[in-house]
Amino acid sequence: MEAVSGYRAMWLVVCFDLPVGTSKERRDATRFRNRLLEEGFALKQWSVYTRYFITRAQADAAANRIGGFVPPMGKVSIMFITDKQYGMVRNFEGRVPSGKEQKPDQLALF
């Protein structure tokens, strides 16, 4: 099996600020977060979700889907980061360095 290039594999980082002043806005915000989870994203921090993709094309398709369910008045940014770049992320809990996110196991179908 061919190794996935760290320069072709992508992490999507979805950052958002959604209005929650009314009950409808809170429902829309919850629906948006749940859709991210259904798409396979994981909570990184409040209002920041991440997901690993083997190819840029897969990441592009996911970004387009996410754009289709952004709530009205929501502000969403989707960042594309290569696996090599994401590997340089430094995580801290308090002042203590913490572990890095692991890439999910990939199933190759031919």
Short mmCIF file of N, CA and C in Angstrom, two decimals:
data_model
loop_
_atom_site.label_atom_id
_atom_site.label_comp_id
_atom_site.label_asym_id
_atom_site.label_seq_id
_atom_site.Cartn_x
_atom_site.Cartn_y
_atom_site.Cartn_z
N MET A 1 0.84 -1.18 0.00
CA MET A 1 0.00 0.00 0.00
C MET A 1 0.89 1.25 0.00
N GLU A 2 0.52 2.22 -0.79
CA GLU A 2 1.29 3.46 -0.93
C GLU A 2 1.04 4.37 0.26
N ALA A 3 2.10 4.99 0.77
CA ALA A 3 1.98 5.91 1.90
C ALA A 3 1.33 7.21 1.44
N VAL A 4 0.56 7.81 2.33
CA VAL A 4 -0.10 9.08 2.05
C VAL A 4 0.91 10.21 2.29
N SER A 5 1.06 11.10 1.33
CA SER A 5 1.99 12.21 1.45
C SER A 5 1.49 13.23 2.47
N GLY A 6 2.37 13.65 3.35
CA GLY A 6 2.04 14.67 4.34
C GLY A 6 1.81 16.04 3.72
N TYR A 7 2.19 16.16 2.43
CA TYR A 7 1.96 17.43 1.74
C TYR A 7 0.66 17.41 0.94
N ARG A 8 0.08 16.24 0.75
CA ARG A 8 -1.19 16.14 0.03
C ARG A 8 -2.36 15.92 0.99
N ALA A 9 -2.11 15.20 2.07
CA ALA A 9 -3.16 14.98 3.07
C ALA A 9 -3.47 16.32 3.74
N MET A 10 -4.73 16.52 4.07
CA MET A 10 -5.18 17.81 4.60
C MET A 10 -5.93 17.65 5.92
N TRP A 11 -5.81 18.64 6.75
CA TRP A 11 -6.66 18.81 7.91
C TRP A 11 -7.56 20.01 7.62
N LEU A 12 -8.84 19.85 7.86
CA LEU A 12 -9.74 21.00 7.82
C LEU A 12 -9.96 21.46 9.24
N VAL A 13 -9.85 22.74 9.45
CA VAL A 13 -10.12 23.36 10.74
C VAL A 13 -11.30 24.30 10.53
N VAL A 14 -12.41 24.00 11.19
CA VAL A 14 -13.62 24.81 11.06
C VAL A 14 -13.77 25.63 12.34
N CYS A 15 -13.74 26.96 12.18
CA CYS A 15 -13.90 27.89 13.29
C CYS A 15 -15.19 28.67 13.05
N PHE A 16 -15.97 28.86 14.08
CA PHE A 16 -17.24 29.56 13.85
C PHE A 16 -17.68 30.37 15.04
N ASP A 17 -18.48 31.36 14.72
CA ASP A 17 -19.15 32.20 15.70
C ASP A 17 -20.60 32.28 15.25
N LEU A 18 -21.49 31.68 16.01
CA LEU A 18 -22.89 31.60 15.63
C LEU A 18 -23.75 32.34 16.65
N PRO A 19 -24.75 33.07 16.19
CA PRO A 19 -25.63 33.77 17.13
C PRO A 19 -26.47 32.76 17.93
N VAL A 20 -26.68 33.06 19.20
CA VAL A 20 -27.48 32.16 20.06
C VAL A 20 -28.43 32.97 20.95
N GLY A 21 -28.84 34.14 20.46
CA GLY A 21 -29.70 35.03 21.26
C GLY A 21 -31.14 34.57 21.36
N THR A 22 -31.63 33.82 20.36
CA THR A 22 -33.01 33.35 20.40
C THR A 22 -33.02 31.82 20.43
N SER A 23 -34.16 31.25 20.73
CA SER A 23 -34.24 29.79 20.77
C SER A 23 -34.00 29.20 19.38
N LYS A 24 -34.47 29.86 18.32
CA LYS A 24 -34.22 29.38 16.96
C LYS A 24 -32.73 29.41 16.65
N GLU A 25 -32.04 30.49 17.04
CA GLU A 25 -30.60 30.59 16.80
C GLU A 25 -29.84 29.50 17.56
N ARG A 26 -30.27 29.20 18.79
CA ARG A 26 -29.62 28.13 19.56
C ARG A 26 -29.84 26.78 18.89
N ARG A 27 -31.06 26.54 18.38
CA ARG A 27 -31.33 25.28 17.65
C ARG A 27 -30.47 25.19 16.40
N ASP A 28 -30.37 26.30 15.65
CA ASP A 28 -29.55 26.32 14.44
C ASP A 28 -28.08 26.05 14.77
N ALA A 29 -27.58 26.66 15.84
CA ALA A 29 -26.19 26.45 16.24
C ALA A 29 -25.95 25.00 16.64
N THR A 30 -26.88 24.43 17.40
CA THR A 30 -26.76 23.02 17.79
C THR A 30 -26.81 22.12 16.57
N ARG A 31 -27.70 22.41 15.65
CA ARG A 31 -27.80 21.63 14.41
C ARG A 31 -26.49 21.70 13.62
N PHE A 32 -25.88 22.88 13.55
CA PHE A 32 -24.60 23.04 12.84
C PHE A 32 -23.52 22.19 13.49
N ARG A 33 -23.39 22.27 14.81
CA ARG A 33 -22.37 21.47 15.51
C ARG A 33 -22.62 19.98 15.31
N ASN A 34 -23.88 19.56 15.38
CA ASN A 34 -24.20 18.14 15.17
C ASN A 34 -23.86 17.70 13.75
N ARG A 35 -24.10 18.56 12.76
CA ARG A 35 -23.74 18.22 11.37
C ARG A 35 -22.23 18.03 11.24
N LEU A 36 -21.45 18.89 11.92
CA LEU A 36 -19.99 18.71 11.88
C LEU A 36 -19.61 17.35 12.44
N LEU A 37 -20.23 16.96 13.54
CA LEU A 37 -19.94 15.65 14.13
C LEU A 37 -20.35 14.53 13.19
N GLU A 38 -21.50 14.67 12.53
CA GLU A 38 -21.96 13.67 11.56
C GLU A 38 -20.99 13.56 10.38
N GLU A 39 -20.34 14.67 10.04
CA GLU A 39 -19.36 14.69 8.95
C GLU A 39 -18.02 14.11 9.39
N GLY A 40 -17.89 13.74 10.65
CA GLY A 40 -16.65 13.13 11.13
C GLY A 40 -15.67 14.09 11.78
N PHE A 41 -16.10 15.32 12.04
CA PHE A 41 -15.22 16.29 12.69
C PHE A 41 -15.18 16.03 14.19
N ALA A 42 -14.08 16.43 14.81
CA ALA A 42 -13.91 16.28 16.25
C ALA A 42 -13.72 17.66 16.88
N LEU A 43 -14.25 17.83 18.06
CA LEU A 43 -14.12 19.08 18.79
C LEU A 43 -12.66 19.26 19.20
N LYS A 44 -12.07 20.38 18.79
CA LYS A 44 -10.70 20.74 19.19
C LYS A 44 -10.77 21.68 20.38
N GLN A 45 -11.56 22.72 20.25
CA GLN A 45 -11.85 23.68 21.30
C GLN A 45 -13.25 24.20 21.05
N TRP A 46 -13.77 25.01 21.97
CA TRP A 46 -15.10 25.57 21.74
C TRP A 46 -15.12 26.26 20.39
N SER A 47 -16.07 25.92 19.56
CA SER A 47 -16.27 26.51 18.24
C SER A 47 -15.12 26.26 17.26
N VAL A 48 -14.32 25.23 17.52
CA VAL A 48 -13.24 24.83 16.61
C VAL A 48 -13.29 23.32 16.47
N TYR A 49 -13.48 22.85 15.25
CA TYR A 49 -13.55 21.42 14.96
C TYR A 49 -12.53 21.07 13.88
N THR A 50 -11.99 19.85 13.93
CA THR A 50 -10.98 19.42 12.96
C THR A 50 -11.33 18.06 12.38
N ARG A 51 -10.81 17.82 11.18
CA ARG A 51 -10.93 16.50 10.56
C ARG A 51 -9.80 16.31 9.56
N TYR A 52 -9.30 15.11 9.48
CA TYR A 52 -8.21 14.72 8.57
C TYR A 52 -8.80 14.14 7.29
N PHE A 53 -8.20 14.52 6.16
CA PHE A 53 -8.59 13.99 4.85
C PHE A 53 -7.34 13.53 4.11
N ILE A 54 -7.46 12.45 3.38
CA ILE A 54 -6.32 11.91 2.63
C ILE A 54 -5.97 12.80 1.44
N THR A 55 -6.96 13.44 0.84
CA THR A 55 -6.71 14.26 -0.35
C THR A 55 -7.35 15.63 -0.22
N ARG A 56 -6.84 16.56 -1.00
CA ARG A 56 -7.40 17.91 -1.05
C ARG A 56 -8.81 17.88 -1.63
N ALA A 57 -9.04 16.98 -2.60
CA ALA A 57 -10.37 16.89 -3.22
C ALA A 57 -11.42 16.51 -2.18
N GLN A 58 -11.10 15.57 -1.29
CA GLN A 58 -12.03 15.19 -0.23
C GLN A 58 -12.28 16.37 0.72
N ALA A 59 -11.22 17.10 1.03
CA ALA A 59 -11.34 18.26 1.92
C ALA A 59 -12.20 19.35 1.26
N ASP A 60 -11.98 19.58 -0.04
CA ASP A 60 -12.79 20.56 -0.77
C ASP A 60 -14.27 20.20 -0.74
N ALA A 61 -14.57 18.92 -0.98
CA ALA A 61 -15.96 18.48 -0.98
C ALA A 61 -16.61 18.68 0.38
N ALA A 62 -15.87 18.36 1.45
CA ALA A 62 -16.40 18.55 2.80
C ALA A 62 -16.63 20.04 3.09
N ALA A 63 -15.69 20.89 2.68
CA ALA A 63 -15.84 22.33 2.90
C ALA A 63 -17.07 22.86 2.18
N ASN A 64 -17.31 22.37 0.98
CA ASN A 64 -18.50 22.79 0.24
C ASN A 64 -19.78 22.35 0.94
N ARG A 65 -19.79 21.12 1.48
CA ARG A 65 -20.98 20.65 2.22
C ARG A 65 -21.22 21.52 3.45
N ILE A 66 -20.16 21.82 4.19
CA ILE A 66 -20.28 22.63 5.39
C ILE A 66 -20.84 24.01 5.04
N GLY A 67 -20.33 24.59 3.97
CA GLY A 67 -20.83 25.89 3.53
C GLY A 67 -22.32 25.88 3.26
N GLY A 68 -22.84 24.73 2.89
CA GLY A 68 -24.26 24.60 2.60
C GLY A 68 -25.15 24.55 3.81
N PHE A 69 -24.59 24.34 5.00
CA PHE A 69 -25.46 24.29 6.19
C PHE A 69 -25.05 25.30 7.27
N VAL A 70 -24.36 26.37 6.87
CA VAL A 70 -24.05 27.45 7.81
C VAL A 70 -25.35 28.19 8.14
N PRO A 71 -25.65 28.39 9.41
CA PRO A 71 -26.88 29.09 9.78
C PRO A 71 -26.86 30.56 9.31
N PRO A 72 -28.05 31.14 9.13
CA PRO A 72 -28.12 32.56 8.80
C PRO A 72 -27.39 33.37 9.88
N MET A 73 -26.68 34.37 9.47
CA MET A 73 -25.94 35.26 10.36
C MET A 73 -24.73 34.58 11.01
N GLY A 74 -24.46 33.31 10.67
CA GLY A 74 -23.30 32.63 11.23
C GLY A 74 -22.03 33.06 10.51
N LYS A 75 -20.94 33.09 11.23
CA LYS A 75 -19.62 33.39 10.66
C LYS A 75 -18.78 32.13 10.80
N VAL A 76 -18.36 31.58 9.67
CA VAL A 76 -17.62 30.33 9.66
C VAL A 76 -16.38 30.50 8.79
N SER A 77 -15.25 30.07 9.29
CA SER A 77 -14.01 30.02 8.52
C SER A 77 -13.54 28.57 8.47
N ILE A 78 -13.15 28.14 7.27
CA ILE A 78 -12.65 26.78 7.09
C ILE A 78 -11.22 26.89 6.57
N MET A 79 -10.28 26.39 7.36
CA MET A 79 -8.87 26.46 7.00
C MET A 79 -8.38 25.10 6.52
N PHE A 80 -7.62 25.12 5.44
CA PHE A 80 -7.00 23.93 4.88
C PHE A 80 -5.53 23.93 5.31
N ILE A 81 -5.12 22.89 6.01
CA ILE A 81 -3.75 22.81 6.51
C ILE A 81 -3.18 21.45 6.12
N THR A 82 -1.99 21.44 5.51
CA THR A 82 -1.41 20.14 5.15
C THR A 82 -1.08 19.36 6.42
N ASP A 83 -0.99 18.05 6.27
CA ASP A 83 -0.66 17.20 7.41
C ASP A 83 0.71 17.58 7.98
N LYS A 84 1.64 17.94 7.12
CA LYS A 84 2.98 18.35 7.60
C LYS A 84 2.88 19.60 8.46
N GLN A 85 2.09 20.58 8.02
CA GLN A 85 1.92 21.80 8.80
C GLN A 85 1.21 21.51 10.11
N TYR A 86 0.16 20.70 10.05
CA TYR A 86 -0.61 20.39 11.26
C TYR A 86 0.25 19.64 12.27
N GLY A 87 1.22 18.88 11.77
CA GLY A 87 2.13 18.15 12.66
C GLY A 87 2.97 19.06 13.53
N MET A 88 3.05 20.35 13.20
CA MET A 88 3.82 21.31 14.00
C MET A 88 2.98 21.99 15.07
N VAL A 89 1.69 21.65 15.17
CA VAL A 89 0.84 22.25 16.19
C VAL A 89 1.37 21.87 17.58
N ARG A 90 1.36 22.84 18.46
CA ARG A 90 1.75 22.59 19.86
C ARG A 90 0.51 22.78 20.72
N ASN A 91 0.16 21.75 21.46
CA ASN A 91 -1.01 21.78 22.34
C ASN A 91 -0.55 21.90 23.79
N PHE A 92 -1.29 22.69 24.55
CA PHE A 92 -1.01 22.84 25.97
C PHE A 92 -2.31 22.72 26.75
N GLU A 93 -2.20 22.14 27.91
CA GLU A 93 -3.29 22.15 28.88
C GLU A 93 -2.72 22.85 30.10
N GLY A 94 -3.16 24.07 30.32
CA GLY A 94 -2.47 24.91 31.28
C GLY A 94 -1.12 25.23 30.67
N ARG A 95 -0.06 25.07 31.44
CA ARG A 95 1.28 25.30 30.90
C ARG A 95 1.98 24.01 30.53
N VAL A 96 1.25 22.91 30.61
CA VAL A 96 1.84 21.60 30.35
C VAL A 96 1.56 21.17 28.90
N PRO A 97 2.62 20.85 28.15
CA PRO A 97 2.37 20.35 26.79
C PRO A 97 1.53 19.09 26.83
N SER A 98 0.61 18.97 25.90
CA SER A 98 -0.23 17.78 25.83
C SER A 98 -0.02 17.11 24.48
N GLY A 99 -0.56 15.92 24.34
CA GLY A 99 -0.36 15.13 23.13
C GLY A 99 -0.99 15.75 21.90
N LYS A 100 -0.56 15.25 20.75
CA LYS A 100 -1.09 15.69 19.47
C LYS A 100 -2.22 14.77 19.03
N GLU A 101 -3.10 15.32 18.19
CA GLU A 101 -4.16 14.50 17.62
C GLU A 101 -3.54 13.45 16.71
N GLN A 102 -4.13 12.29 16.72
CA GLN A 102 -3.65 11.22 15.86
C GLN A 102 -4.49 11.17 14.60
N LYS A 103 -3.83 10.88 13.48
CA LYS A 103 -4.58 10.67 12.24
C LYS A 103 -5.40 9.40 12.41
N PRO A 104 -6.60 9.39 11.86
CA PRO A 104 -7.41 8.17 11.96
C PRO A 104 -6.81 7.07 11.10
N ASP A 105 -7.04 5.82 11.48
CA ASP A 105 -6.64 4.71 10.64
C ASP A 105 -7.39 4.80 9.34
N GLN A 106 -6.71 4.59 8.24
CA GLN A 106 -7.35 4.69 6.93
C GLN A 106 -7.56 3.31 6.35
N LEU A 107 -8.71 3.12 5.80
CA LEU A 107 -9.07 1.88 5.14
C LEU A 107 -8.92 2.10 3.64
N ALA A 108 -8.06 1.33 3.01
CA ALA A 108 -7.86 1.48 1.56
C ALA A 108 -8.68 0.43 0.84
N LEU A 109 -9.56 0.88 -0.06
CA LEU A 109 -10.37 -0.02 -0.87
C LEU A 109 -9.94 0.08 -2.31
N PHE A 110 -9.70 -1.06 -2.93
CA PHE A 110 -9.29 -1.05 -4.35
C PHE A 110 -10.23 -1.88 -5.16
#
